[in-house]
Amino acid sequence: MTQNTPLSRRALLGGIAGTTIAGLSGCTSGNNDNGSDPSAAGFETITVEGTELVVELVEDHPLEQLSIIEPNGEQFVAQGIPAGVTRQTFSLGSSYRPGEYEIIGLTSDEDVYSSTSIEIEPDVAVTDLRLGLNYPEEMYETFSDRGAEREVLIQVENTGTGPEVLQRLTFSGNVPRPTSEDQEESGILDTESDLTLDADEVILPPDEEQTIFSNSMPFGPGADGTVCAATTSGESFKIELEPTVRENAISRSYELTHGGTEESNCEVEVGE
């Protein structure tokens, strides 16, 4: 698609509706004569690294400013490009709006030279859960031996195109110690601390898998000193991770079963 008349930045951001802005994706101002993809004139690559949107520009590009448009049509940020610079980064933060973002390149006259777009949206799921009671050797090193047996290892995977930020982990149902409704801490171990503290948040970049650890002792023994006596074999419990980008909690349920012939040697297993 080719624009015969350049659009001014003022007109673009001041008077054009969101549907028109979306229609700019893949357009140029007619200055692209090098035979490259007209949907990316001046652009090399657009990627997400961690919590940053990274825009790589071609050498000798004519762009002097980039404008990023949110999925709802509002301007996310505008940033000037110093002479000779071919890489610009934009922080998405921990509560960005997921969806399609337009990246618009403007020239010195504040005319739209070209634009392109990228989908930025996380897709996070819990892929595995293990009890520290059964896998003490896989628990984080800051836990004591007794503490590790009371916690849980959880693997989460983000197969989306944008980062997610996890701010709370809760347990409900058939566990010895369900999460209290008034718990203020995240319930997620801070693996960057030498102490057994709760993390403020956990950042999960796109296309990555990560292991997190509970820090609220959900499998601490009951009043009589055993997990088996505090739970019911064959019933399920649910974990929920509270994100800051997507609206709904990330949850998964597991069935808890008891093994062994006597309460004194009762074994606890989890399954789907």
PDB file of C-alpha atoms in Angstrom:
ATOM      1  CA  MET A   1       0.000   0.000   0.000  1.00  0.00           C
ATOM      2  CA  THR A   2       1.328   3.487  -0.873  1.00  0.00           C
ATOM      3  CA  GLN A   3       0.376   6.909   0.420  1.00  0.00           C
ATOM      4  CA  ASN A   4       0.567   9.536  -2.304  1.00  0.00           C
ATOM      5  CA  THR A   5       0.157  12.381   0.166  1.00  0.00           C
ATOM      6  CA  PRO A   6       2.209  12.347   3.381  1.00  0.00           C
ATOM      7  CA  LEU A   7       0.245  12.713   6.607  1.00  0.00           C
ATOM      8  CA  SER A   8       1.413  15.192   9.210  1.00  0.00           C
ATOM      9  CA  ARG A   9       1.965  13.963  12.743  1.00  0.00           C
ATOM     10  CA  ARG A  10      -0.436  16.615  14.006  1.00  0.00           C
ATOM     11  CA  ALA A  11      -3.200  15.297  11.773  1.00  0.00           C
ATOM     12  CA  LEU A  12      -2.321  11.717  12.589  1.00  0.00           C
ATOM     13  CA  LEU A  13      -2.545  12.095  16.353  1.00  0.00           C
ATOM     14  CA  GLY A  14      -5.037  14.910  16.602  1.00  0.00           C
ATOM     15  CA  GLY A  15      -7.848  14.221  14.202  1.00  0.00           C
ATOM     16  CA  ILE A  16      -7.658  10.698  12.798  1.00  0.00           C
ATOM     17  CA  ALA A  17      -9.835   7.995  14.300  1.00  0.00           C
ATOM     18  CA  GLY A  18      -8.381   4.744  15.614  1.00  0.00           C
ATOM     19  CA  THR A  19      -9.630   2.793  12.604  1.00  0.00           C
ATOM     20  CA  THR A  20      -7.714   5.106  10.287  1.00  0.00           C
ATOM     21  CA  ILE A  21      -4.567   4.736  12.350  1.00  0.00           C
ATOM     22  CA  ALA A  22      -4.873   0.972  12.137  1.00  0.00           C
ATOM     23  CA  GLY A  23      -5.197   1.332   8.385  1.00  0.00           C
ATOM     24  CA  LEU A  24      -1.720   2.843   8.199  1.00  0.00           C
ATOM     25  CA  SER A  25      -0.089  -0.508   8.885  1.00  0.00           C
ATOM     26  CA  GLY A  26       2.119  -1.440   5.949  1.00  0.00           C
ATOM     27  CA  CYS A  27       2.049   2.016   4.339  1.00  0.00           C
ATOM     28  CA  THR A  28       4.818   4.306   3.094  1.00  0.00           C
ATOM     29  CA  SER A  29       4.922   7.865   1.856  1.00  0.00           C
ATOM     30  CA  GLY A  30       6.127   6.810  -1.580  1.00  0.00           C
ATOM     31  CA  ASN A  31       9.806   7.376  -0.814  1.00  0.00           C
ATOM     32  CA  ASN A  32      10.748   3.696  -0.789  1.00  0.00           C
ATOM     33  CA  ASP A  33      12.649   3.035  -4.034  1.00  0.00           C
ATOM     34  CA  ASN A  34      15.097   0.428  -2.774  1.00  0.00           C
ATOM     35  CA  GLY A  35      12.900  -2.562  -3.545  1.00  0.00           C
ATOM     36  CA  SER A  36      12.475  -3.565   0.117  1.00  0.00           C
ATOM     37  CA  ASP A  37       9.188  -4.578   1.691  1.00  0.00           C
ATOM     38  CA  PRO A  38       7.076  -1.385   1.614  1.00  0.00           C
ATOM     39  CA  SER A  39       5.387  -2.424   4.872  1.00  0.00           C
ATOM     40  CA  ALA A  40       8.710  -1.904   6.667  1.00  0.00           C
ATOM     41  CA  ALA A  41      10.381   0.995   4.834  1.00  0.00           C
ATOM     42  CA  GLY A  42      13.040   2.320   7.196  1.00  0.00           C
ATOM     43  CA  PHE A  43      12.466  -0.552   9.632  1.00  0.00           C
ATOM     44  CA  GLU A  44      14.756  -3.562  10.042  1.00  0.00           C
ATOM     45  CA  THR A  45      13.059  -5.565  12.820  1.00  0.00           C
ATOM     46  CA  ILE A  46      10.450  -5.000  15.523  1.00  0.00           C
ATOM     47  CA  THR A  47      10.776  -7.308  18.544  1.00  0.00           C
ATOM     48  CA  VAL A  48       9.945  -7.584  22.233  1.00  0.00           C
ATOM     49  CA  GLU A  49      12.851  -8.228  24.600  1.00  0.00           C
ATOM     50  CA  GLY A  50      11.898  -8.692  28.217  1.00  0.00           C
ATOM     51  CA  THR A  51       9.552  -5.795  28.959  1.00  0.00           C
ATOM     52  CA  GLU A  52      10.842  -3.589  26.153  1.00  0.00           C
ATOM     53  CA  LEU A  53       9.675  -2.997  22.603  1.00  0.00           C
ATOM     54  CA  VAL A  54      12.802  -2.862  20.427  1.00  0.00           C
ATOM     55  CA  VAL A  55      12.766  -1.117  17.049  1.00  0.00           C
ATOM     56  CA  GLU A  56      15.739  -1.704  14.749  1.00  0.00           C
ATOM     57  CA  LEU A  57      16.052   0.688  11.809  1.00  0.00           C
ATOM     58  CA  VAL A  58      17.962   0.280   8.557  1.00  0.00           C
ATOM     59  CA  GLU A  59      21.153   2.217   7.923  1.00  0.00           C
ATOM     60  CA  ASP A  60      20.708   5.688   6.405  1.00  0.00           C
ATOM     61  CA  HIS A  61      17.018   5.809   7.302  1.00  0.00           C
ATOM     62  CA  PRO A  62      15.371   9.255   7.048  1.00  0.00           C
ATOM     63  CA  LEU A  63      13.341   8.913  10.262  1.00  0.00           C
ATOM     64  CA  GLU A  64      13.677  11.473  13.022  1.00  0.00           C
ATOM     65  CA  GLN A  65      10.863  10.336  15.286  1.00  0.00           C
ATOM     66  CA  LEU A  66       8.908   7.217  16.154  1.00  0.00           C
ATOM     67  CA  SER A  67       5.344   7.220  17.408  1.00  0.00           C
ATOM     68  CA  ILE A  68       3.878   4.114  19.045  1.00  0.00           C
ATOM     69  CA  ILE A  69       0.091   3.734  18.923  1.00  0.00           C
ATOM     70  CA  GLU A  70      -1.757   1.489  21.395  1.00  0.00           C
ATOM     71  CA  PRO A  71      -4.391  -1.065  20.337  1.00  0.00           C
ATOM     72  CA  ASN A  72      -7.159   1.399  21.286  1.00  0.00           C
ATOM     73  CA  GLY A  73      -5.776   4.045  18.893  1.00  0.00           C
ATOM     74  CA  GLU A  74      -4.223   6.270  21.557  1.00  0.00           C
ATOM     75  CA  GLN A  75      -0.588   7.300  21.458  1.00  0.00           C
ATOM     76  CA  PHE A  76       1.557   5.158  23.759  1.00  0.00           C
ATOM     77  CA  VAL A  77       4.746   7.186  23.385  1.00  0.00           C
ATOM     78  CA  ALA A  78       6.602   9.391  20.888  1.00  0.00           C
ATOM     79  CA  GLN A  79      10.381   9.479  20.846  1.00  0.00           C
ATOM     80  CA  GLY A  80      12.950  11.378  18.813  1.00  0.00           C
ATOM     81  CA  ILE A  81      15.712   9.521  16.976  1.00  0.00           C
ATOM     82  CA  PRO A  82      19.225  11.017  17.315  1.00  0.00           C
ATOM     83  CA  ALA A  83      21.236  11.227  14.114  1.00  0.00           C
ATOM     84  CA  GLY A  84      22.933   7.959  13.200  1.00  0.00           C
ATOM     85  CA  VAL A  85      20.948   5.869  15.705  1.00  0.00           C
ATOM     86  CA  THR A  86      19.380   2.664  14.370  1.00  0.00           C
ATOM     87  CA  ARG A  87      18.047   1.097  17.593  1.00  0.00           C
ATOM     88  CA  GLN A  88      15.295   2.495  19.799  1.00  0.00           C
ATOM     89  CA  THR A  89      13.748   0.870  22.865  1.00  0.00           C
ATOM     90  CA  PHE A  90      10.436   1.561  24.573  1.00  0.00           C
ATOM     91  CA  SER A  91       9.480   0.279  28.014  1.00  0.00           C
ATOM     92  CA  LEU A  92       6.145  -1.535  28.027  1.00  0.00           C
ATOM     93  CA  GLY A  93       5.911  -1.481  31.805  1.00  0.00           C
ATOM     94  CA  SER A  94       4.043  -4.027  33.906  1.00  0.00           C
ATOM     95  CA  SER A  95       0.466  -3.157  32.928  1.00  0.00           C
ATOM     96  CA  TYR A  96       0.509  -2.355  29.229  1.00  0.00           C
ATOM     97  CA  ARG A  97      -2.548  -2.843  27.029  1.00  0.00           C
ATOM     98  CA  PRO A  98      -2.235  -6.136  25.071  1.00  0.00           C
ATOM     99  CA  GLY A  99      -3.002  -6.173  21.353  1.00  0.00           C
ATOM    100  CA  GLU A 100      -1.671  -4.777  18.087  1.00  0.00           C
ATOM    101  CA  TYR A 101       0.710  -1.804  18.309  1.00  0.00           C
ATOM    102  CA  GLU A 102       1.410   0.512  15.373  1.00  0.00           C
ATOM    103  CA  ILE A 103       4.970   1.836  14.957  1.00  0.00           C
ATOM    104  CA  ILE A 104       4.962   4.989  12.842  1.00  0.00           C
ATOM    105  CA  GLY A 105       8.118   6.584  11.468  1.00  0.00           C
ATOM    106  CA  LEU A 106       8.138  10.342  10.869  1.00  0.00           C
ATOM    107  CA  THR A 107      10.585  12.545   8.982  1.00  0.00           C
ATOM    108  CA  SER A 108      11.987  15.963   9.881  1.00  0.00           C
ATOM    109  CA  ASP A 109       8.833  17.608   8.514  1.00  0.00           C
ATOM    110  CA  GLU A 110       6.747  15.473  10.873  1.00  0.00           C
ATOM    111  CA  ASP A 111       5.347  13.617   7.870  1.00  0.00           C
ATOM    112  CA  VAL A 112       4.569   9.904   8.068  1.00  0.00           C
ATOM    113  CA  TYR A 113       7.268   8.101   6.090  1.00  0.00           C
ATOM    114  CA  SER A 114       6.173   4.552   6.880  1.00  0.00           C
ATOM    115  CA  SER A 115       4.480   2.393   9.464  1.00  0.00           C
ATOM    116  CA  THR A 116       4.337  -1.204  10.581  1.00  0.00           C
ATOM    117  CA  SER A 117       2.726  -3.154  13.398  1.00  0.00           C
ATOM    118  CA  ILE A 118       3.384  -5.870  15.950  1.00  0.00           C
ATOM    119  CA  GLU A 119       1.105  -7.996  18.119  1.00  0.00           C
ATOM    120  CA  ILE A 120       2.086  -7.762  21.800  1.00  0.00           C
ATOM    121  CA  GLU A 121       0.071 -10.108  23.986  1.00  0.00           C
ATOM    122  CA  PRO A 122       1.081 -12.669  26.617  1.00  0.00           C
ATOM    123  CA  ASP A 123      -0.239 -16.221  26.785  1.00  0.00           C
ATOM    124  CA  VAL A 124       0.773 -17.815  30.075  1.00  0.00           C
ATOM    125  CA  ALA A 125      -0.039 -21.277  31.397  1.00  0.00           C
ATOM    126  CA  VAL A 126       1.049 -23.456  34.306  1.00  0.00           C
ATOM    127  CA  THR A 127       2.854 -26.473  32.832  1.00  0.00           C
ATOM    128  CA  ASP A 128       3.989 -28.381  35.919  1.00  0.00           C
ATOM    129  CA  LEU A 129       3.706 -28.492  39.711  1.00  0.00           C
ATOM    130  CA  ARG A 130       5.828 -30.456  42.166  1.00  0.00           C
ATOM    131  CA  LEU A 131       5.659 -30.734  45.926  1.00  0.00           C
ATOM    132  CA  GLY A 132       8.812 -29.906  47.828  1.00  0.00           C
ATOM    133  CA  LEU A 133       7.815 -32.791  50.073  1.00  0.00           C
ATOM    134  CA  ASN A 134       8.579 -35.164  47.180  1.00  0.00           C
ATOM    135  CA  TYR A 135      11.290 -33.186  45.384  1.00  0.00           C
ATOM    136  CA  PRO A 136      13.353 -31.453  48.083  1.00  0.00           C
ATOM    137  CA  GLU A 137      16.458 -31.482  45.876  1.00  0.00           C
ATOM    138  CA  GLU A 138      14.691 -29.280  43.297  1.00  0.00           C
ATOM    139  CA  MET A 139      13.635 -26.598  45.745  1.00  0.00           C
ATOM    140  CA  TYR A 140      15.434 -23.272  45.931  1.00  0.00           C
ATOM    141  CA  GLU A 141      18.618 -23.131  47.991  1.00  0.00           C
ATOM    142  CA  THR A 142      17.417 -20.451  50.434  1.00  0.00           C
ATOM    143  CA  PHE A 143      14.803 -22.827  51.875  1.00  0.00           C
ATOM    144  CA  SER A 144      15.724 -24.850  54.929  1.00  0.00           C
ATOM    145  CA  ASP A 145      15.153 -28.607  54.650  1.00  0.00           C
ATOM    146  CA  ARG A 146      11.958 -28.330  56.663  1.00  0.00           C
ATOM    147  CA  GLY A 147      10.834 -25.231  54.774  1.00  0.00           C
ATOM    148  CA  ALA A 148      11.389 -26.844  51.364  1.00  0.00           C
ATOM    149  CA  GLU A 149       9.039 -29.692  52.275  1.00  0.00           C
ATOM    150  CA  ARG A 150       6.209 -27.222  52.869  1.00  0.00           C
ATOM    151  CA  GLU A 151       6.514 -25.339  49.585  1.00  0.00           C
ATOM    152  CA  VAL A 152       5.688 -26.006  45.944  1.00  0.00           C
ATOM    153  CA  LEU A 153       7.646 -25.690  42.683  1.00  0.00           C
ATOM    154  CA  ILE A 154       5.622 -24.390  39.726  1.00  0.00           C
ATOM    155  CA  GLN A 155       6.656 -24.132  36.092  1.00  0.00           C
ATOM    156  CA  VAL A 156       4.987 -21.473  33.970  1.00  0.00           C
ATOM    157  CA  GLU A 157       5.376 -20.834  30.253  1.00  0.00           C
ATOM    158  CA  ASN A 158       4.627 -17.759  28.193  1.00  0.00           C
ATOM    159  CA  THR A 159       3.964 -18.768  24.582  1.00  0.00           C
ATOM    160  CA  GLY A 160       2.649 -15.312  23.673  1.00  0.00           C
ATOM    161  CA  THR A 161       4.299 -12.337  22.010  1.00  0.00           C
ATOM    162  CA  GLY A 162       4.366 -10.002  25.005  1.00  0.00           C
ATOM    163  CA  PRO A 163       5.637 -10.144  28.600  1.00  0.00           C
ATOM    164  CA  GLU A 164       3.462 -10.913  31.602  1.00  0.00           C
ATOM    165  CA  VAL A 165       4.049  -9.875  35.198  1.00  0.00           C
ATOM    166  CA  LEU A 166       2.943 -12.179  38.015  1.00  0.00           C
ATOM    167  CA  GLN A 167       2.179 -10.480  41.315  1.00  0.00           C
ATOM    168  CA  ARG A 168       0.423 -13.074  43.507  1.00  0.00           C
ATOM    169  CA  LEU A 169       0.211 -16.852  43.990  1.00  0.00           C
ATOM    170  CA  THR A 170      -2.662 -18.410  45.913  1.00  0.00           C
ATOM    171  CA  PHE A 171      -3.781 -21.913  46.905  1.00  0.00           C
ATOM    172  CA  SER A 172      -7.348 -23.027  47.579  1.00  0.00           C
ATOM    173  CA  GLY A 173      -9.215 -26.279  48.118  1.00  0.00           C
ATOM    174  CA  ASN A 174      -7.598 -29.494  49.302  1.00  0.00           C
ATOM    175  CA  VAL A 175      -4.317 -28.179  50.781  1.00  0.00           C
ATOM    176  CA  PRO A 176      -3.306 -28.095  54.452  1.00  0.00           C
ATOM    177  CA  ARG A 177      -2.917 -24.319  54.425  1.00  0.00           C
ATOM    178  CA  PRO A 178      -5.057 -22.480  51.840  1.00  0.00           C
ATOM    179  CA  THR A 179      -4.085 -18.884  51.143  1.00  0.00           C
ATOM    180  CA  SER A 180      -5.745 -16.386  53.441  1.00  0.00           C
ATOM    181  CA  GLU A 181      -7.910 -13.773  51.733  1.00  0.00           C
ATOM    182  CA  ASP A 182      -6.149 -10.996  53.621  1.00  0.00           C
ATOM    183  CA  GLN A 183      -2.634 -12.100  52.658  1.00  0.00           C
ATOM    184  CA  GLU A 184      -0.784  -9.001  51.462  1.00  0.00           C
ATOM    185  CA  GLU A 185       2.443 -10.635  50.291  1.00  0.00           C
ATOM    186  CA  SER A 186       2.789 -12.163  46.825  1.00  0.00           C
ATOM    187  CA  GLY A 187       3.317 -15.704  48.111  1.00  0.00           C
ATOM    188  CA  ILE A 188       6.107 -16.094  45.527  1.00  0.00           C
ATOM    189  CA  LEU A 189       9.696 -16.594  46.658  1.00  0.00           C
ATOM    190  CA  ASP A 190      12.140 -13.831  45.765  1.00  0.00           C
ATOM    191  CA  THR A 191      14.960 -15.844  44.179  1.00  0.00           C
ATOM    192  CA  GLU A 192      17.139 -12.734  43.877  1.00  0.00           C
ATOM    193  CA  SER A 193      17.362 -12.356  47.653  1.00  0.00           C
ATOM    194  CA  ASP A 194      19.614 -14.293  50.022  1.00  0.00           C
ATOM    195  CA  LEU A 195      16.719 -14.358  52.486  1.00  0.00           C
ATOM    196  CA  THR A 196      13.419 -16.212  52.279  1.00  0.00           C
ATOM    197  CA  LEU A 197      11.384 -13.169  51.234  1.00  0.00           C
ATOM    198  CA  ASP A 198       8.400 -12.645  48.959  1.00  0.00           C
ATOM    199  CA  ALA A 199       9.002 -11.177  45.510  1.00  0.00           C
ATOM    200  CA  ASP A 200       7.154  -7.998  44.601  1.00  0.00           C
ATOM    201  CA  GLU A 201       6.580  -9.399  41.119  1.00  0.00           C
ATOM    202  CA  VAL A 202       7.927 -11.932  38.647  1.00  0.00           C
ATOM    203  CA  ILE A 203       8.468 -10.914  35.018  1.00  0.00           C
ATOM    204  CA  LEU A 204       7.827 -13.618  32.432  1.00  0.00           C
ATOM    205  CA  PRO A 205       9.154 -12.573  28.989  1.00  0.00           C
ATOM    206  CA  PRO A 206       7.532 -13.876  25.798  1.00  0.00           C
ATOM    207  CA  ASP A 207       8.493 -17.324  24.524  1.00  0.00           C
ATOM    208  CA  GLU A 208      10.098 -18.306  27.830  1.00  0.00           C
ATOM    209  CA  GLU A 209       9.536 -20.877  30.568  1.00  0.00           C
ATOM    210  CA  GLN A 210      10.303 -20.116  34.178  1.00  0.00           C
ATOM    211  CA  THR A 211      10.248 -21.879  37.546  1.00  0.00           C
ATOM    212  CA  ILE A 212       8.721 -20.113  40.523  1.00  0.00           C
ATOM    213  CA  PHE A 213       8.441 -21.256  44.130  1.00  0.00           C
ATOM    214  CA  SER A 214       5.679 -20.715  46.638  1.00  0.00           C
ATOM    215  CA  ASN A 215       6.578 -18.916  49.870  1.00  0.00           C
ATOM    216  CA  SER A 216       3.438 -19.361  51.965  1.00  0.00           C
ATOM    217  CA  MET A 217       3.868 -22.965  53.185  1.00  0.00           C
ATOM    218  CA  PRO A 218       0.695 -24.329  51.521  1.00  0.00           C
ATOM    219  CA  PHE A 219       1.798 -27.874  52.391  1.00  0.00           C
ATOM    220  CA  GLY A 220       2.798 -27.204  55.959  1.00  0.00           C
ATOM    221  CA  PRO A 221       1.605 -30.043  58.230  1.00  0.00           C
ATOM    222  CA  GLY A 222      -1.726 -29.837  59.984  1.00  0.00           C
ATOM    223  CA  ALA A 223      -2.254 -29.597  63.716  1.00  0.00           C
ATOM    224  CA  ASP A 224      -1.449 -33.282  64.141  1.00  0.00           C
ATOM    225  CA  GLY A 225       1.799 -32.943  62.223  1.00  0.00           C
ATOM    226  CA  THR A 226       0.963 -34.700  58.936  1.00  0.00           C
ATOM    227  CA  VAL A 227      -0.119 -33.492  55.509  1.00  0.00           C
ATOM    228  CA  CYS A 228      -2.260 -36.585  54.969  1.00  0.00           C
ATOM    229  CA  ALA A 229      -4.398 -35.936  58.033  1.00  0.00           C
ATOM    230  CA  ALA A 230      -4.995 -32.349  56.894  1.00  0.00           C
ATOM    231  CA  THR A 231      -6.141 -33.296  53.386  1.00  0.00           C
ATOM    232  CA  THR A 232      -8.557 -35.708  51.686  1.00  0.00           C
ATOM    233  CA  SER A 233      -7.292 -38.253  49.185  1.00  0.00           C
ATOM    234  CA  GLY A 234      -8.909 -37.922  45.750  1.00  0.00           C
ATOM    235  CA  GLU A 235      -9.992 -34.302  46.131  1.00  0.00           C
ATOM    236  CA  SER A 236      -8.451 -31.387  44.219  1.00  0.00           C
ATOM    237  CA  PHE A 237      -6.800 -28.099  45.001  1.00  0.00           C
ATOM    238  CA  LYS A 238      -6.335 -25.049  42.775  1.00  0.00           C
ATOM    239  CA  ILE A 239      -3.496 -22.637  42.283  1.00  0.00           C
ATOM    240  CA  GLU A 240      -3.997 -19.149  40.859  1.00  0.00           C
ATOM    241  CA  LEU A 241      -1.433 -16.663  39.589  1.00  0.00           C
ATOM    242  CA  GLU A 242      -2.561 -13.056  39.473  1.00  0.00           C
ATOM    243  CA  PRO A 243      -1.166 -11.220  36.420  1.00  0.00           C
ATOM    244  CA  THR A 244      -0.934  -7.481  35.770  1.00  0.00           C
ATOM    245  CA  VAL A 245      -1.405  -7.500  31.968  1.00  0.00           C
ATOM    246  CA  ARG A 246      -4.210  -9.958  31.226  1.00  0.00           C
ATOM    247  CA  GLU A 247      -7.487  -9.605  33.099  1.00  0.00           C
ATOM    248  CA  ASN A 248      -8.111 -13.173  34.235  1.00  0.00           C
ATOM    249  CA  ALA A 249      -6.077 -15.165  36.732  1.00  0.00           C
ATOM    250  CA  ILE A 250      -3.886 -18.011  35.458  1.00  0.00           C
ATOM    251  CA  SER A 251      -5.159 -21.110  37.217  1.00  0.00           C
ATOM    252  CA  ARG A 252      -4.845 -24.882  37.252  1.00  0.00           C
ATOM    253  CA  SER A 253      -6.309 -27.629  39.421  1.00  0.00           C
ATOM    254  CA  TYR A 254      -4.580 -30.776  40.649  1.00  0.00           C
ATOM    255  CA  GLU A 255      -5.858 -33.885  42.384  1.00  0.00           C
ATOM    256  CA  LEU A 256      -4.200 -34.832  45.648  1.00  0.00           C
ATOM    257  CA  THR A 257      -3.927 -38.528  46.507  1.00  0.00           C
ATOM    258  CA  HIS A 258      -2.546 -40.433  49.489  1.00  0.00           C
ATOM    259  CA  GLY A 259      -0.385 -43.520  49.265  1.00  0.00           C
ATOM    260  CA  GLY A 260       1.041 -45.894  51.835  1.00  0.00           C
ATOM    261  CA  THR A 261      -0.774 -48.240  54.153  1.00  0.00           C
ATOM    262  CA  GLU A 262      -0.562 -46.342  57.416  1.00  0.00           C
ATOM    263  CA  GLU A 263      -0.875 -42.701  58.370  1.00  0.00           C
ATOM    264  CA  SER A 264       2.646 -42.678  59.729  1.00  0.00           C
ATOM    265  CA  ASN A 265       4.119 -43.484  56.294  1.00  0.00           C
ATOM    266  CA  CYS A 266       1.473 -41.750  54.166  1.00  0.00           C
ATOM    267  CA  GLU A 267       2.782 -40.431  50.855  1.00  0.00           C
ATOM    268  CA  VAL A 268       1.205 -37.508  49.009  1.00  0.00           C
ATOM    269  CA  GLU A 269       1.094 -37.243  45.211  1.00  0.00           C
ATOM    270  CA  VAL A 270      -0.441 -34.756  42.796  1.00  0.00           C
ATOM    271  CA  GLY A 271      -1.932 -35.417  39.394  1.00  0.00           C
ATOM    272  CA  GLU A 272      -4.392 -34.034  36.872  1.00  0.00           C
TER     273      GLU A 272
END
